[in-house]
mmCIF file with all atom_site columns, C-alpha atoms and ligand atoms in Angstrom:
data_model
loop_
_atom_site.group_PDB
_atom_site.id
_atom_site.type_symbol
_atom_site.label_atom_id
_atom_site.label_alt_id
_atom_site.label_comp_id
_atom_site.label_asym_id
_atom_site.label_entity_id
_atom_site.label_seq_id
_atom_site.pdbx_PDB_ins_code
_atom_site.Cartn_x
_atom_site.Cartn_y
_atom_site.Cartn_z
_atom_site.occupancy
_atom_site.B_iso_or_equiv
_atom_site.pdbx_formal_charge
_atom_site.auth_seq_id
_atom_site.auth_comp_id
_atom_site.auth_asym_id
_atom_site.auth_atom_id
_atom_site.pdbx_PDB_model_num
ATOM   1   C  CA  . MET H 1 1   ? 13.551 42.809 101.666 1.00 50.00 ? 1   MET H CA  1
ATOM   2   C  CA  . THR H 1 2   ? 15.687 45.874 101.199 1.00 60.00 ? 2   THR H CA  1
ATOM   3   C  CA  . THR H 1 3   ? 14.247 48.911 99.541  1.00 77.00 ? 3   THR H CA  1
ATOM   4   C  CA  . LEU H 1 4   ? 15.920 49.891 96.327  1.00 85.00 ? 4   LEU H CA  1
ATOM   5   C  CA  . PRO H 1 5   ? 17.862 53.144 96.284  1.00 86.00 ? 5   PRO H CA  1
ATOM   6   C  CA  . PRO H 1 6   ? 16.424 56.002 94.239  1.00 90.00 ? 6   PRO H CA  1
ATOM   7   C  CA  . CYS H 1 7   ? 17.805 56.784 90.816  1.00 91.00 ? 7   CYS H CA  1
ATOM   8   C  CA  . PRO H 1 8   ? 21.085 58.679 91.259  1.00 90.00 ? 8   PRO H CA  1
ATOM   9   C  CA  . LYS H 1 9   ? 20.327 60.725 88.173  1.00 93.00 ? 9   LYS H CA  1
ATOM   10  C  CA  . CYS H 1 10  ? 16.769 61.946 88.565  1.00 96.00 ? 10  CYS H CA  1
ATOM   11  C  CA  . ASN H 1 11  ? 15.997 60.759 92.122  1.00 93.00 ? 11  ASN H CA  1
ATOM   12  C  CA  . SER H 1 12  ? 13.017 58.740 90.993  1.00 93.00 ? 12  SER H CA  1
ATOM   13  C  CA  . GLU H 1 13  ? 11.817 56.235 93.585  1.00 92.00 ? 13  GLU H CA  1
ATOM   14  C  CA  . TYR H 1 14  ? 10.570 53.830 90.964  1.00 93.00 ? 14  TYR H CA  1
ATOM   15  C  CA  . SER H 1 15  ? 13.862 52.148 90.199  1.00 92.00 ? 15  SER H CA  1
ATOM   16  C  CA  . TYR H 1 16  ? 13.621 48.395 89.692  1.00 92.00 ? 16  TYR H CA  1
ATOM   17  C  CA  . GLN H 1 17  ? 16.070 45.545 89.639  1.00 91.00 ? 17  GLN H CA  1
ATOM   18  C  CA  . ASP H 1 18  ? 17.146 43.941 86.385  1.00 91.00 ? 18  ASP H CA  1
ATOM   19  C  CA  . GLY H 1 19  ? 19.669 41.221 87.067  1.00 90.00 ? 19  GLY H CA  1
ATOM   20  C  CA  . ALA H 1 20  ? 22.651 42.748 88.858  1.00 87.00 ? 20  ALA H CA  1
ATOM   21  C  CA  . GLN H 1 21  ? 21.756 46.289 87.963  1.00 91.00 ? 21  GLN H CA  1
ATOM   22  C  CA  . LEU H 1 22  ? 19.045 48.770 88.713  1.00 93.00 ? 22  LEU H CA  1
ATOM   23  C  CA  . VAL H 1 23  ? 17.024 50.538 86.068  1.00 94.00 ? 23  VAL H CA  1
ATOM   24  C  CA  . CYS H 1 24  ? 15.155 53.818 86.335  1.00 95.00 ? 24  CYS H CA  1
ATOM   25  C  CA  . PRO H 1 25  ? 11.905 53.779 84.320  1.00 95.00 ? 25  PRO H CA  1
ATOM   26  C  CA  . GLU H 1 26  ? 11.686 57.540 84.291  1.00 95.00 ? 26  GLU H CA  1
ATOM   27  C  CA  . CYS H 1 27  ? 15.003 58.619 82.809  1.00 97.00 ? 27  CYS H CA  1
ATOM   28  C  CA  . GLY H 1 28  ? 16.267 55.256 81.575  1.00 96.00 ? 28  GLY H CA  1
ATOM   29  C  CA  . HIS H 1 29  ? 19.410 55.372 83.707  1.00 95.00 ? 29  HIS H CA  1
ATOM   30  C  CA  . GLU H 1 30  ? 20.991 52.005 84.524  1.00 93.00 ? 30  GLU H CA  1
ATOM   31  C  CA  . TRP H 1 31  ? 23.467 51.474 87.342  1.00 91.00 ? 31  TRP H CA  1
ATOM   32  C  CA  . VAL H 1 32  ? 24.904 48.869 89.652  1.00 88.00 ? 32  VAL H CA  1
ATOM   33  C  CA  . PRO H 1 33  ? 23.918 49.428 93.279  1.00 77.00 ? 33  PRO H CA  1
ATOM   34  C  CA  . GLY H 1 34  ? 26.658 49.675 95.868  1.00 70.00 ? 34  GLY H CA  1
ATOM   35  C  CA  . GLU H 1 35  ? 29.358 50.362 93.316  1.00 59.00 ? 35  GLU H CA  1
ATOM   36  C  CA  . ALA H 1 36  ? 30.834 53.117 95.432  1.00 55.00 ? 36  ALA H CA  1
ATOM   37  C  CA  . ASP H 1 37  ? 31.343 50.985 98.525  1.00 53.00 ? 37  ASP H CA  1
ATOM   38  C  CA  . ALA H 1 38  ? 32.412 47.667 97.007  1.00 48.00 ? 38  ALA H CA  1
ATOM   39  C  CA  . GLY H 1 39  ? 35.502 47.872 99.188  1.00 49.00 ? 39  GLY H CA  1
ATOM   40  C  CA  . ASP H 1 40  ? 35.695 44.428 100.718 1.00 51.00 ? 40  ASP H CA  1
ATOM   41  C  CA  . GLU H 1 41  ? 34.116 42.661 97.794  1.00 53.00 ? 41  GLU H CA  1
ATOM   42  C  CA  . ALA H 1 42  ? 37.049 42.587 95.402  1.00 61.00 ? 42  ALA H CA  1
ATOM   43  C  CA  . LYS H 1 43  ? 40.318 41.720 97.069  1.00 74.00 ? 43  LYS H CA  1
ATOM   44  C  CA  . VAL H 1 44  ? 43.201 43.452 95.350  1.00 88.00 ? 44  VAL H CA  1
ATOM   45  C  CA  . ILE H 1 45  ? 46.220 41.253 94.800  1.00 93.00 ? 45  ILE H CA  1
ATOM   46  C  CA  . LYS H 1 46  ? 49.475 42.998 94.008  1.00 95.00 ? 46  LYS H CA  1
ATOM   47  C  CA  . ASP H 1 47  ? 52.798 41.736 92.765  1.00 97.00 ? 47  ASP H CA  1
ATOM   48  C  CA  . ALA H 1 48  ? 56.190 42.312 94.392  1.00 97.00 ? 48  ALA H CA  1
ATOM   49  C  CA  . VAL H 1 49  ? 56.394 45.910 93.188  1.00 96.00 ? 49  VAL H CA  1
ATOM   50  C  CA  . GLY H 1 50  ? 52.773 46.892 93.722  1.00 96.00 ? 50  GLY H CA  1
ATOM   51  C  CA  . ASN H 1 51  ? 51.206 46.302 90.313  1.00 96.00 ? 51  ASN H CA  1
ATOM   52  C  CA  . VAL H 1 52  ? 47.634 45.110 90.606  1.00 95.00 ? 52  VAL H CA  1
ATOM   53  C  CA  . LEU H 1 53  ? 47.259 41.611 89.221  1.00 96.00 ? 53  LEU H CA  1
ATOM   54  C  CA  . ALA H 1 54  ? 44.247 40.255 87.374  1.00 95.00 ? 54  ALA H CA  1
ATOM   55  C  CA  . ASP H 1 55  ? 43.070 36.911 86.070  1.00 95.00 ? 55  ASP H CA  1
ATOM   56  C  CA  . GLY H 1 56  ? 44.802 36.086 82.796  1.00 97.00 ? 56  GLY H CA  1
ATOM   57  C  CA  . ASP H 1 57  ? 47.899 38.175 83.468  1.00 97.00 ? 57  ASP H CA  1
ATOM   58  C  CA  . THR H 1 58  ? 51.393 36.987 82.631  1.00 98.00 ? 58  THR H CA  1
ATOM   59  C  CA  . VAL H 1 59  ? 53.897 37.252 85.472  1.00 97.00 ? 59  VAL H CA  1
ATOM   60  C  CA  . THR H 1 60  ? 57.587 36.557 85.949  1.00 97.00 ? 60  THR H CA  1
ATOM   61  C  CA  . VAL H 1 61  ? 58.920 34.731 88.997  1.00 97.00 ? 61  VAL H CA  1
ATOM   62  C  CA  . ILE H 1 62  ? 61.423 36.932 90.838  1.00 97.00 ? 62  ILE H CA  1
ATOM   63  C  CA  . LYS H 1 63  ? 63.107 34.320 92.981  1.00 96.00 ? 63  LYS H CA  1
ATOM   64  C  CA  . ASP H 1 64  ? 63.812 30.599 92.876  1.00 96.00 ? 64  ASP H CA  1
ATOM   65  C  CA  . LEU H 1 65  ? 60.827 28.799 94.350  1.00 94.00 ? 65  LEU H CA  1
ATOM   66  C  CA  . LYS H 1 66  ? 60.895 25.226 95.559  1.00 91.00 ? 66  LYS H CA  1
ATOM   67  C  CA  . VAL H 1 67  ? 57.881 23.229 94.550  1.00 89.00 ? 67  VAL H CA  1
ATOM   68  C  CA  . LYS H 1 68  ? 56.363 21.730 97.662  1.00 82.00 ? 68  LYS H CA  1
ATOM   69  C  CA  . GLY H 1 69  ? 56.662 17.960 97.818  1.00 85.00 ? 69  GLY H CA  1
ATOM   70  C  CA  . SER H 1 70  ? 59.119 17.644 94.964  1.00 87.00 ? 70  SER H CA  1
ATOM   71  C  CA  . SER H 1 71  ? 62.702 18.425 94.021  1.00 91.00 ? 71  SER H CA  1
ATOM   72  C  CA  . LEU H 1 72  ? 61.576 20.797 91.312  1.00 92.00 ? 72  LEU H CA  1
ATOM   73  C  CA  . VAL H 1 73  ? 62.448 24.460 91.430  1.00 94.00 ? 73  VAL H CA  1
ATOM   74  C  CA  . VAL H 1 74  ? 60.701 27.256 89.611  1.00 95.00 ? 74  VAL H CA  1
ATOM   75  C  CA  . LYS H 1 75  ? 63.631 29.321 88.451  1.00 95.00 ? 75  LYS H CA  1
ATOM   76  C  CA  . VAL H 1 76  ? 63.828 33.043 88.772  1.00 96.00 ? 76  VAL H CA  1
ATOM   77  C  CA  . GLY H 1 77  ? 62.713 34.622 85.510  1.00 97.00 ? 77  GLY H CA  1
ATOM   78  C  CA  . THR H 1 78  ? 60.200 31.885 84.709  1.00 96.00 ? 78  THR H CA  1
ATOM   79  C  CA  . LYS H 1 79  ? 57.265 33.313 82.809  1.00 96.00 ? 79  LYS H CA  1
ATOM   80  C  CA  . VAL H 1 80  ? 53.866 32.229 84.010  1.00 96.00 ? 80  VAL H CA  1
ATOM   81  C  CA  . ARG H 1 81  ? 50.976 32.806 81.663  1.00 96.00 ? 81  ARG H CA  1
ATOM   82  C  CA  . ASN H 1 82  ? 47.299 33.088 82.327  1.00 96.00 ? 82  ASN H CA  1
ATOM   83  C  CA  . ILE H 1 83  ? 47.336 33.257 86.106  1.00 97.00 ? 83  ILE H CA  1
ATOM   84  C  CA  . ARG H 1 84  ? 44.185 32.923 88.154  1.00 96.00 ? 84  ARG H CA  1
ATOM   85  C  CA  . LEU H 1 85  ? 43.757 34.793 91.405  1.00 94.00 ? 85  LEU H CA  1
ATOM   86  C  CA  . VAL H 1 86  ? 42.478 32.782 94.320  1.00 93.00 ? 86  VAL H CA  1
ATOM   87  C  CA  . ASP H 1 87  ? 41.945 33.197 98.031  1.00 88.00 ? 87  ASP H CA  1
ATOM   88  C  CA  . GLY H 1 88  ? 44.531 31.883 100.387 1.00 86.00 ? 88  GLY H CA  1
ATOM   89  C  CA  . ASP H 1 89  ? 48.168 31.880 101.357 1.00 87.00 ? 89  ASP H CA  1
ATOM   90  C  CA  . HIS H 1 90  ? 49.235 31.178 97.775  1.00 93.00 ? 90  HIS H CA  1
ATOM   91  C  CA  . ASP H 1 91  ? 47.019 33.656 96.027  1.00 94.00 ? 91  ASP H CA  1
ATOM   92  C  CA  . ILE H 1 92  ? 47.916 32.844 92.444  1.00 96.00 ? 92  ILE H CA  1
ATOM   93  C  CA  . ASP H 1 93  ? 46.832 29.650 90.758  1.00 96.00 ? 93  ASP H CA  1
ATOM   94  C  CA  . CYS H 1 94  ? 48.746 28.812 87.609  1.00 96.00 ? 94  CYS H CA  1
ATOM   95  C  CA  . LYS H 1 95  ? 50.248 26.181 85.372  1.00 95.00 ? 95  LYS H CA  1
ATOM   96  C  CA  . ILE H 1 96  ? 53.968 26.222 84.765  1.00 94.00 ? 96  ILE H CA  1
ATOM   97  C  CA  . ASP H 1 97  ? 55.632 24.513 81.824  1.00 88.00 ? 97  ASP H CA  1
ATOM   98  C  CA  . GLY H 1 98  ? 57.424 21.373 82.961  1.00 88.00 ? 98  GLY H CA  1
ATOM   99  C  CA  . ILE H 1 99  ? 55.945 21.516 86.434  1.00 90.00 ? 99  ILE H CA  1
ATOM   100 C  CA  . GLY H 1 100 ? 52.209 21.690 86.150  1.00 92.00 ? 100 GLY H CA  1
ATOM   101 C  CA  . GLN H 1 101 ? 49.473 23.196 88.233  1.00 92.00 ? 101 GLN H CA  1
ATOM   102 C  CA  . MET H 1 102 ? 50.709 25.030 91.291  1.00 92.00 ? 102 MET H CA  1
ATOM   103 C  CA  . GLY H 1 103 ? 50.101 27.925 93.618  1.00 93.00 ? 103 GLY H CA  1
ATOM   104 C  CA  . LEU H 1 104 ? 52.343 30.976 93.787  1.00 95.00 ? 104 LEU H CA  1
ATOM   105 C  CA  . LYS H 1 105 ? 52.548 33.824 96.214  1.00 95.00 ? 105 LYS H CA  1
ATOM   106 C  CA  . SER H 1 106 ? 51.955 37.198 94.624  1.00 96.00 ? 106 SER H CA  1
ATOM   107 C  CA  . GLU H 1 107 ? 54.890 38.650 96.581  1.00 96.00 ? 107 GLU H CA  1
ATOM   108 C  CA  . PHE H 1 108 ? 57.281 36.496 94.543  1.00 97.00 ? 108 PHE H CA  1
ATOM   109 C  CA  . VAL H 1 109 ? 56.133 37.509 91.083  1.00 97.00 ? 109 VAL H CA  1
ATOM   110 C  CA  . LYS H 1 110 ? 56.248 40.577 88.912  1.00 98.00 ? 110 LYS H CA  1
ATOM   111 C  CA  . LYS H 1 111 ? 53.750 41.475 86.235  1.00 97.00 ? 111 LYS H CA  1
ATOM   112 C  CA  . ALA H 1 112 ? 55.316 40.904 82.807  1.00 93.00 ? 112 ALA H CA  1
HETATM 113 ZN ZN1 . ZN  L 2 .   ? 16.164 58.284 86.757  1.00 71.47 ? 1   ZN  L ZN1 1
#
């Protein structure tokens, strides 16, 4: 078991866990532990020009992309709605009109 950190507001040692957050019974402060050093927890995925992408974003394809295993091509300028960020070589999961579910690389899209 790890000991809980003291309340960052009043330094009380009686903080307790409530779901994902910690609660201080003395001053009522609520916080999420480890927020400051969440560095490797959330991987930041950026588009071709450095905008940070998020689930649900709409992006535009910036170069013609061949769809693996088919003769289809995702044309430059294609708008892709409601992307989902995933782990892996193709870090964007999405559905493209006329093509279907596919993976894109974030380096080939731009946030719309
Ligand atoms: Zn407190």
